[in-house]
Short mmCIF file of N, CA, C and O in Angstrom, two decimals:
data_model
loop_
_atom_site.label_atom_id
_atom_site.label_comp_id
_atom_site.label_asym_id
_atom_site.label_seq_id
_atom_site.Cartn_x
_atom_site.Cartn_y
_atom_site.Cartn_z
N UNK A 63 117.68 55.50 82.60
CA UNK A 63 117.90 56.74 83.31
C UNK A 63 118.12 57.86 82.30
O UNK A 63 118.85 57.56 81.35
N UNK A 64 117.70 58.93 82.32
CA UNK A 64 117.48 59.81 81.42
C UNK A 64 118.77 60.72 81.97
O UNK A 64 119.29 60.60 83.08
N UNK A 65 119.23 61.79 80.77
CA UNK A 65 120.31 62.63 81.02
C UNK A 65 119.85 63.68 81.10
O UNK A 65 120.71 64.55 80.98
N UNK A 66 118.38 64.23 81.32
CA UNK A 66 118.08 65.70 81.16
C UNK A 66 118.02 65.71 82.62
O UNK A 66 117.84 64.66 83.25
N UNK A 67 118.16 66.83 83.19
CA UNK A 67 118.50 67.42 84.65
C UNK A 67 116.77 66.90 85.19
O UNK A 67 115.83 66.35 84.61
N UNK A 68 117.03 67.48 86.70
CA UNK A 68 115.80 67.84 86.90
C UNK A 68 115.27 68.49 88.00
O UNK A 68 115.76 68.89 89.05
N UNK A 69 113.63 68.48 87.29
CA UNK A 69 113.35 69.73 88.07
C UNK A 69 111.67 69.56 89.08
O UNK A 69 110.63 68.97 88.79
N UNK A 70 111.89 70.00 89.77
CA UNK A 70 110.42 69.73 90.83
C UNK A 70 109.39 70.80 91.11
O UNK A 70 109.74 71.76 91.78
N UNK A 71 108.46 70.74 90.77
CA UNK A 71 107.43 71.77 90.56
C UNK A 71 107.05 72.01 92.03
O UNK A 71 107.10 71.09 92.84
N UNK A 72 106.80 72.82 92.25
CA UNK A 72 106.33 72.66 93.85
C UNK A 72 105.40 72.86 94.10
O UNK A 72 104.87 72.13 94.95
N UNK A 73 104.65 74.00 93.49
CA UNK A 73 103.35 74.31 93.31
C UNK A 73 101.99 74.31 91.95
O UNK A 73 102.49 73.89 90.91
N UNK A 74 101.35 74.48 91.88
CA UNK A 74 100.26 74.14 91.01
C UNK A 74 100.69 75.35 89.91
O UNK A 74 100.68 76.52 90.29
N UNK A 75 101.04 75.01 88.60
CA UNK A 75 100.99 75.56 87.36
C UNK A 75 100.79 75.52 86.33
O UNK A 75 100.62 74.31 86.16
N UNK A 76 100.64 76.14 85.11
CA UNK A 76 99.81 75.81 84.04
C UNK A 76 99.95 74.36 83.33
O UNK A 76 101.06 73.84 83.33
N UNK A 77 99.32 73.97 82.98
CA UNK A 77 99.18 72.38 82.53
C UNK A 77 100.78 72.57 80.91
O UNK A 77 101.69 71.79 80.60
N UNK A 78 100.44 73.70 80.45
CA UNK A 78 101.31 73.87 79.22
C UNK A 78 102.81 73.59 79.66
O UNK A 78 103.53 72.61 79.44
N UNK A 79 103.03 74.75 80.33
CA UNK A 79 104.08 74.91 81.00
C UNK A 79 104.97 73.44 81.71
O UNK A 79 106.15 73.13 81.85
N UNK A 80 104.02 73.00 81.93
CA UNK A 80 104.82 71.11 82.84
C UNK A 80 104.64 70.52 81.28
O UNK A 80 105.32 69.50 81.17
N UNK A 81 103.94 70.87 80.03
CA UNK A 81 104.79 70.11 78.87
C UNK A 81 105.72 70.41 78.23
O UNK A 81 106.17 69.98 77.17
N UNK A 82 106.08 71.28 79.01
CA UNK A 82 106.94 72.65 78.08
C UNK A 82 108.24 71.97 78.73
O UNK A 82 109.30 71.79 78.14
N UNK A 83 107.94 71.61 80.05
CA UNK A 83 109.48 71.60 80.68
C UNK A 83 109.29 69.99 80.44
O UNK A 83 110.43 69.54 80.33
N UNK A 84 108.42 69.00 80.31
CA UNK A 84 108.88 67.86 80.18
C UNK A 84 109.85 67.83 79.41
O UNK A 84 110.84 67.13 79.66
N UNK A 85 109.72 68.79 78.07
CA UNK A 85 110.49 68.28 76.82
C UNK A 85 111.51 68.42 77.20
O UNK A 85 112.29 67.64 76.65
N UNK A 86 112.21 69.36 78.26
CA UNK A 86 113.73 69.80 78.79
C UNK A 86 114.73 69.85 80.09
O UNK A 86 115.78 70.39 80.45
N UNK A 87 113.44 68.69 80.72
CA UNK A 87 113.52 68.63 82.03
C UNK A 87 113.07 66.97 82.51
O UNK A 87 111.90 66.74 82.20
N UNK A 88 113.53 66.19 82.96
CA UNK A 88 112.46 65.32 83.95
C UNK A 88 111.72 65.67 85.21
O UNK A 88 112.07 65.22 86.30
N UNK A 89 110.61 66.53 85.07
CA UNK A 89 109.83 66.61 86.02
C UNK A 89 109.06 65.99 86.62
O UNK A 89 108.08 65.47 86.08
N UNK A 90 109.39 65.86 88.22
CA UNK A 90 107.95 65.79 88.99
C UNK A 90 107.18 66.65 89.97
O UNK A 90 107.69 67.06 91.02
N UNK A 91 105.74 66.95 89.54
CA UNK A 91 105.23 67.81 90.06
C UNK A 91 103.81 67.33 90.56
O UNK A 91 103.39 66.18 90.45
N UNK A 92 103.15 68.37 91.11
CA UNK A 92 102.12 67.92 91.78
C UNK A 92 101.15 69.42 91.50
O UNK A 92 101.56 70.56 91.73
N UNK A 93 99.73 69.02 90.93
CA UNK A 93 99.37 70.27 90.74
C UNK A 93 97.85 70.53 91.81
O UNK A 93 96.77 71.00 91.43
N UNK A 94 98.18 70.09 93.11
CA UNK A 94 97.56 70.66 94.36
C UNK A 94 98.55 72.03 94.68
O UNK A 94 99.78 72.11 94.72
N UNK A 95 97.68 72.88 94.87
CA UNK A 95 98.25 74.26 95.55
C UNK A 95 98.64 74.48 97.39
O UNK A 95 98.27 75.30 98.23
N UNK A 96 99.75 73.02 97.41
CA UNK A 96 99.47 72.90 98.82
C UNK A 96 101.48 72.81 98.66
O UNK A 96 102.20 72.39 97.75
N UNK A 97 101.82 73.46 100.10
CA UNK A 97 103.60 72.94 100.39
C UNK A 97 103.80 71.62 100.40
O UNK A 97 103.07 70.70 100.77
N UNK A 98 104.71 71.63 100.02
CA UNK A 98 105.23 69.67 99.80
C UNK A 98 105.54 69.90 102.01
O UNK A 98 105.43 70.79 102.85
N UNK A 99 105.81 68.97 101.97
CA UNK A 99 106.52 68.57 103.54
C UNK A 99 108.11 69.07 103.76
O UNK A 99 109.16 68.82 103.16
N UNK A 100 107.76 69.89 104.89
CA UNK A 100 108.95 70.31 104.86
C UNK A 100 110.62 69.65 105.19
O UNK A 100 111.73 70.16 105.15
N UNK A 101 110.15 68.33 105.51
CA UNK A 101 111.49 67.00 106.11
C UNK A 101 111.68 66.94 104.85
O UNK A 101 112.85 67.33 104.75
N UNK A 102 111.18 66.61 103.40
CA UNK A 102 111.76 66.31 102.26
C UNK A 102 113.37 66.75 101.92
O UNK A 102 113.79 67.89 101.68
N UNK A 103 114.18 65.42 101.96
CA UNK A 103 115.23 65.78 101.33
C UNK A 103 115.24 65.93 100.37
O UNK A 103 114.47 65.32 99.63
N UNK A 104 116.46 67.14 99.74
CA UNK A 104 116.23 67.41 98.27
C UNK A 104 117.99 67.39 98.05
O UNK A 104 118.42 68.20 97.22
N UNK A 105 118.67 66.77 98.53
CA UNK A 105 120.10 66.53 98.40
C UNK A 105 120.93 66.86 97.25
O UNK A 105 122.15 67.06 97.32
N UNK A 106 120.25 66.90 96.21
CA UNK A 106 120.65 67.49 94.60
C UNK A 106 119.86 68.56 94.25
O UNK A 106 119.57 68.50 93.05
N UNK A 107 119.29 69.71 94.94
CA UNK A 107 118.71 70.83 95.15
C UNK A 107 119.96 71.96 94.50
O UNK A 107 120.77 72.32 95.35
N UNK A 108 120.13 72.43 93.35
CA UNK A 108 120.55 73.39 93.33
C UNK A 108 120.42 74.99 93.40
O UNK A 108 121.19 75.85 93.82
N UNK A 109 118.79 75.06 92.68
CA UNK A 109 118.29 76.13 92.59
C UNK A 109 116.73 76.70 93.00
O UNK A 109 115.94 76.03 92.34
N UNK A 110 116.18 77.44 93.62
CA UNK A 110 114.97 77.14 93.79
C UNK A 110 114.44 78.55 93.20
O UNK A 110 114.98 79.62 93.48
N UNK A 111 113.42 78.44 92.43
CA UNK A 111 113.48 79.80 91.07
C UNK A 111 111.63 80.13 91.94
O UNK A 111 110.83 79.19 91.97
N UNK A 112 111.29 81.40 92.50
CA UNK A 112 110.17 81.62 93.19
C UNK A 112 109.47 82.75 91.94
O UNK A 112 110.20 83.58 91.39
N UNK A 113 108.10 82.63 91.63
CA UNK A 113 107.45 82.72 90.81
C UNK A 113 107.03 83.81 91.42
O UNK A 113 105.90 84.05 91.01
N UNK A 114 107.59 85.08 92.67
CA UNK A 114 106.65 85.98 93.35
C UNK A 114 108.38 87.11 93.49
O UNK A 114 109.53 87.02 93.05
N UNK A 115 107.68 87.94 94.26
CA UNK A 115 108.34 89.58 94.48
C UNK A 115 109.63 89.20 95.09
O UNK A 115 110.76 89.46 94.68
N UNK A 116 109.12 88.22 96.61
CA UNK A 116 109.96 87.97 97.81
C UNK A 116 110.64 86.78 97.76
O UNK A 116 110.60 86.09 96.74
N UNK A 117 111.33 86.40 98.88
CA UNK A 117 111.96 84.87 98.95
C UNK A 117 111.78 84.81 100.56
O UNK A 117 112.61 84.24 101.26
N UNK A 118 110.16 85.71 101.31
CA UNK A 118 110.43 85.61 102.41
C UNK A 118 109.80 83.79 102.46
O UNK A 118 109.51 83.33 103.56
N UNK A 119 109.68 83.10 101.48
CA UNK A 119 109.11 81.56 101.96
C UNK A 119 110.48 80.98 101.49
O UNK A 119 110.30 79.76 101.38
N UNK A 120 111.31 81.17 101.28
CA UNK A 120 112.28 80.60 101.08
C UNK A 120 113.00 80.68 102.84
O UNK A 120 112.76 81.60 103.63
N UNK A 121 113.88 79.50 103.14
CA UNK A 121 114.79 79.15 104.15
C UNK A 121 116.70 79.35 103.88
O UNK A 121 117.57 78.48 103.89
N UNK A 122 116.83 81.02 103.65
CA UNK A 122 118.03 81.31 103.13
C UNK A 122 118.96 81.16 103.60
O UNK A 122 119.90 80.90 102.85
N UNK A 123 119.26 81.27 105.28
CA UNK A 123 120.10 80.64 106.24
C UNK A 123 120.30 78.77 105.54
O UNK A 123 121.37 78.35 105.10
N UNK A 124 119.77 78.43 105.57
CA UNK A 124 119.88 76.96 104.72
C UNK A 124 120.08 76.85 103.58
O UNK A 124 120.65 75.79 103.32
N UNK A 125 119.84 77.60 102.55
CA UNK A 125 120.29 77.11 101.56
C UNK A 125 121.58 77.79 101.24
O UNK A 125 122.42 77.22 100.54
N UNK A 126 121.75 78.82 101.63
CA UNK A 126 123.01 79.39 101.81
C UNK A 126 124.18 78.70 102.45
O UNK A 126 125.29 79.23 102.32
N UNK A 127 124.07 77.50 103.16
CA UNK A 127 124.77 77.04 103.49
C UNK A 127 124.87 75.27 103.06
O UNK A 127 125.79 74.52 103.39
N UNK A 128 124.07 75.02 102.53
CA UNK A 128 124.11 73.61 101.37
C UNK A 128 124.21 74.37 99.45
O UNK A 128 124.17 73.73 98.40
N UNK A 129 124.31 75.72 99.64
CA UNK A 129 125.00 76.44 98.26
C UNK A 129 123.66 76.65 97.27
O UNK A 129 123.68 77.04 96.10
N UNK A 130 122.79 76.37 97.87
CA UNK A 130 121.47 76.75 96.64
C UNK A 130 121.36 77.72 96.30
O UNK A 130 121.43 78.54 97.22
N UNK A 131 121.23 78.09 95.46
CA UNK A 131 120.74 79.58 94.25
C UNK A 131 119.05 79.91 94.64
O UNK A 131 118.24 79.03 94.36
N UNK A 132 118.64 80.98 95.18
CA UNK A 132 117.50 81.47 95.10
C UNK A 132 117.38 82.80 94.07
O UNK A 132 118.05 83.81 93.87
N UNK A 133 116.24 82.26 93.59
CA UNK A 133 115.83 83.67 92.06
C UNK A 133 114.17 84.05 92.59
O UNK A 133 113.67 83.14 93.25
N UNK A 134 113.60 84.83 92.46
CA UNK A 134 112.67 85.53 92.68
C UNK A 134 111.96 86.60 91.36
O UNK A 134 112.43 86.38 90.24
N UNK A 135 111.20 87.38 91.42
CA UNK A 135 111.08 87.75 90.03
C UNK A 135 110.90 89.08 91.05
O UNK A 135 109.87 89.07 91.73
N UNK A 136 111.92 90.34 91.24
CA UNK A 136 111.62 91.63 92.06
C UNK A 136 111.13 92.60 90.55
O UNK A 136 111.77 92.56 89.50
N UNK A 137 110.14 93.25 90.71
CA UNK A 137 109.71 94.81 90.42
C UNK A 137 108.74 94.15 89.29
O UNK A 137 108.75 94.94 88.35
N UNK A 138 108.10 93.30 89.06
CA UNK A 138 107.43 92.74 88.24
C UNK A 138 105.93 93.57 88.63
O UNK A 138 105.08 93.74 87.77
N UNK A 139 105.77 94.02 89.97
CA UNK A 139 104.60 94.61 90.09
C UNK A 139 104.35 96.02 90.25
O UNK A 139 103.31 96.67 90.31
N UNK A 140 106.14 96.49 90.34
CA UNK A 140 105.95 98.11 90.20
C UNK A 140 105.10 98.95 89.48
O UNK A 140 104.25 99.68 90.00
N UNK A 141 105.25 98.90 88.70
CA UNK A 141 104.01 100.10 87.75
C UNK A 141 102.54 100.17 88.19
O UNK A 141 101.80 101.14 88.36
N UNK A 142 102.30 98.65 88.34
CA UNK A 142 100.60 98.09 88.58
C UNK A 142 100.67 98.82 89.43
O UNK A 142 100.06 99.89 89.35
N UNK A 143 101.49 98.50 90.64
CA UNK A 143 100.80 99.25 91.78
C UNK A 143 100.88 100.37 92.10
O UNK A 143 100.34 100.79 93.12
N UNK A 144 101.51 101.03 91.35
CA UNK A 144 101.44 102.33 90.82
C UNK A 144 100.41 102.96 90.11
O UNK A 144 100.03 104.10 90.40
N UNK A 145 99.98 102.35 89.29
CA UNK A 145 99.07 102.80 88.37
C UNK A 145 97.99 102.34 89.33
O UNK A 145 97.11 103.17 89.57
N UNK A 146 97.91 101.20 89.91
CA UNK A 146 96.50 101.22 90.90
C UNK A 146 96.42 102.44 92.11
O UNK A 146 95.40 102.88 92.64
N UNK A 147 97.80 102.82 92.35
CA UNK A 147 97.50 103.85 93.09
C UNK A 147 96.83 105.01 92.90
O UNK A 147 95.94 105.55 93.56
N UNK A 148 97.50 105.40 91.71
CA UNK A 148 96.88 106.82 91.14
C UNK A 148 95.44 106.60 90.57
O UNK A 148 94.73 107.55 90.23
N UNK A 149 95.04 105.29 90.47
CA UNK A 149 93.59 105.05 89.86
C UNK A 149 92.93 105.76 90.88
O UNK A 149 92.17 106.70 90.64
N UNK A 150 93.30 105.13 92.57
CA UNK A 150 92.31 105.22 93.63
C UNK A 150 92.46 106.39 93.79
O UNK A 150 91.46 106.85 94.34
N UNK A 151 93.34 107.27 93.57
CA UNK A 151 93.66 108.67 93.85
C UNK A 151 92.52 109.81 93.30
O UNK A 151 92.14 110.84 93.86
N UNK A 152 92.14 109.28 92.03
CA UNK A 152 91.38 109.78 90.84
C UNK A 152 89.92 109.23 90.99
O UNK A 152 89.08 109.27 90.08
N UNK A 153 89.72 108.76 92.12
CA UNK A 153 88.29 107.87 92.04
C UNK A 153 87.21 109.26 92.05
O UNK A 153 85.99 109.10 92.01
#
């Protein structure tokens, strides 16, 4: 049994990246771009880290109440879509 934490990929990501975290993680992942099932218990679930703007796919009423940590990455697309705006503005 290994002592490094671990962590569950949920969705399909770079091949590097799942060697990156092997070295610091015991991962299992799956690299179909499909939702795992949503009955899956995850009973040692602490954190669920979302690779996008929102956490509207996250279930926060629930994890808020079994104590999970949700992270999201907010304003990562501000400027772009900014700057795409004023592109179309200028067409």
């Amino acid at each position: 049994m290994s002592s490094k934490p671990g962590v569950l990929v949920e969705r399909a990501i770079s091949p590097e990246v799942i060697t990156w975290l092997e070295h610091h993680f015991d991962v299992e992942h799956k690299q179909a771009d499909e939702a795992w099932p949503r009955e899956l218990q995850l009973r040692k679930l602490k954190i669920c880290a979302n690779m996008a703007v929102g956490c509207n796919n996250f279930d926060v009423d629930a994890m808020r109440r079994k104590k999970v940590l949700a992270t999201n990455a907010p304003d990562v697309l501000t400027d772009t879509t900014a700057d795409f705006g004023f592109a179309l503005l200028h067409r």
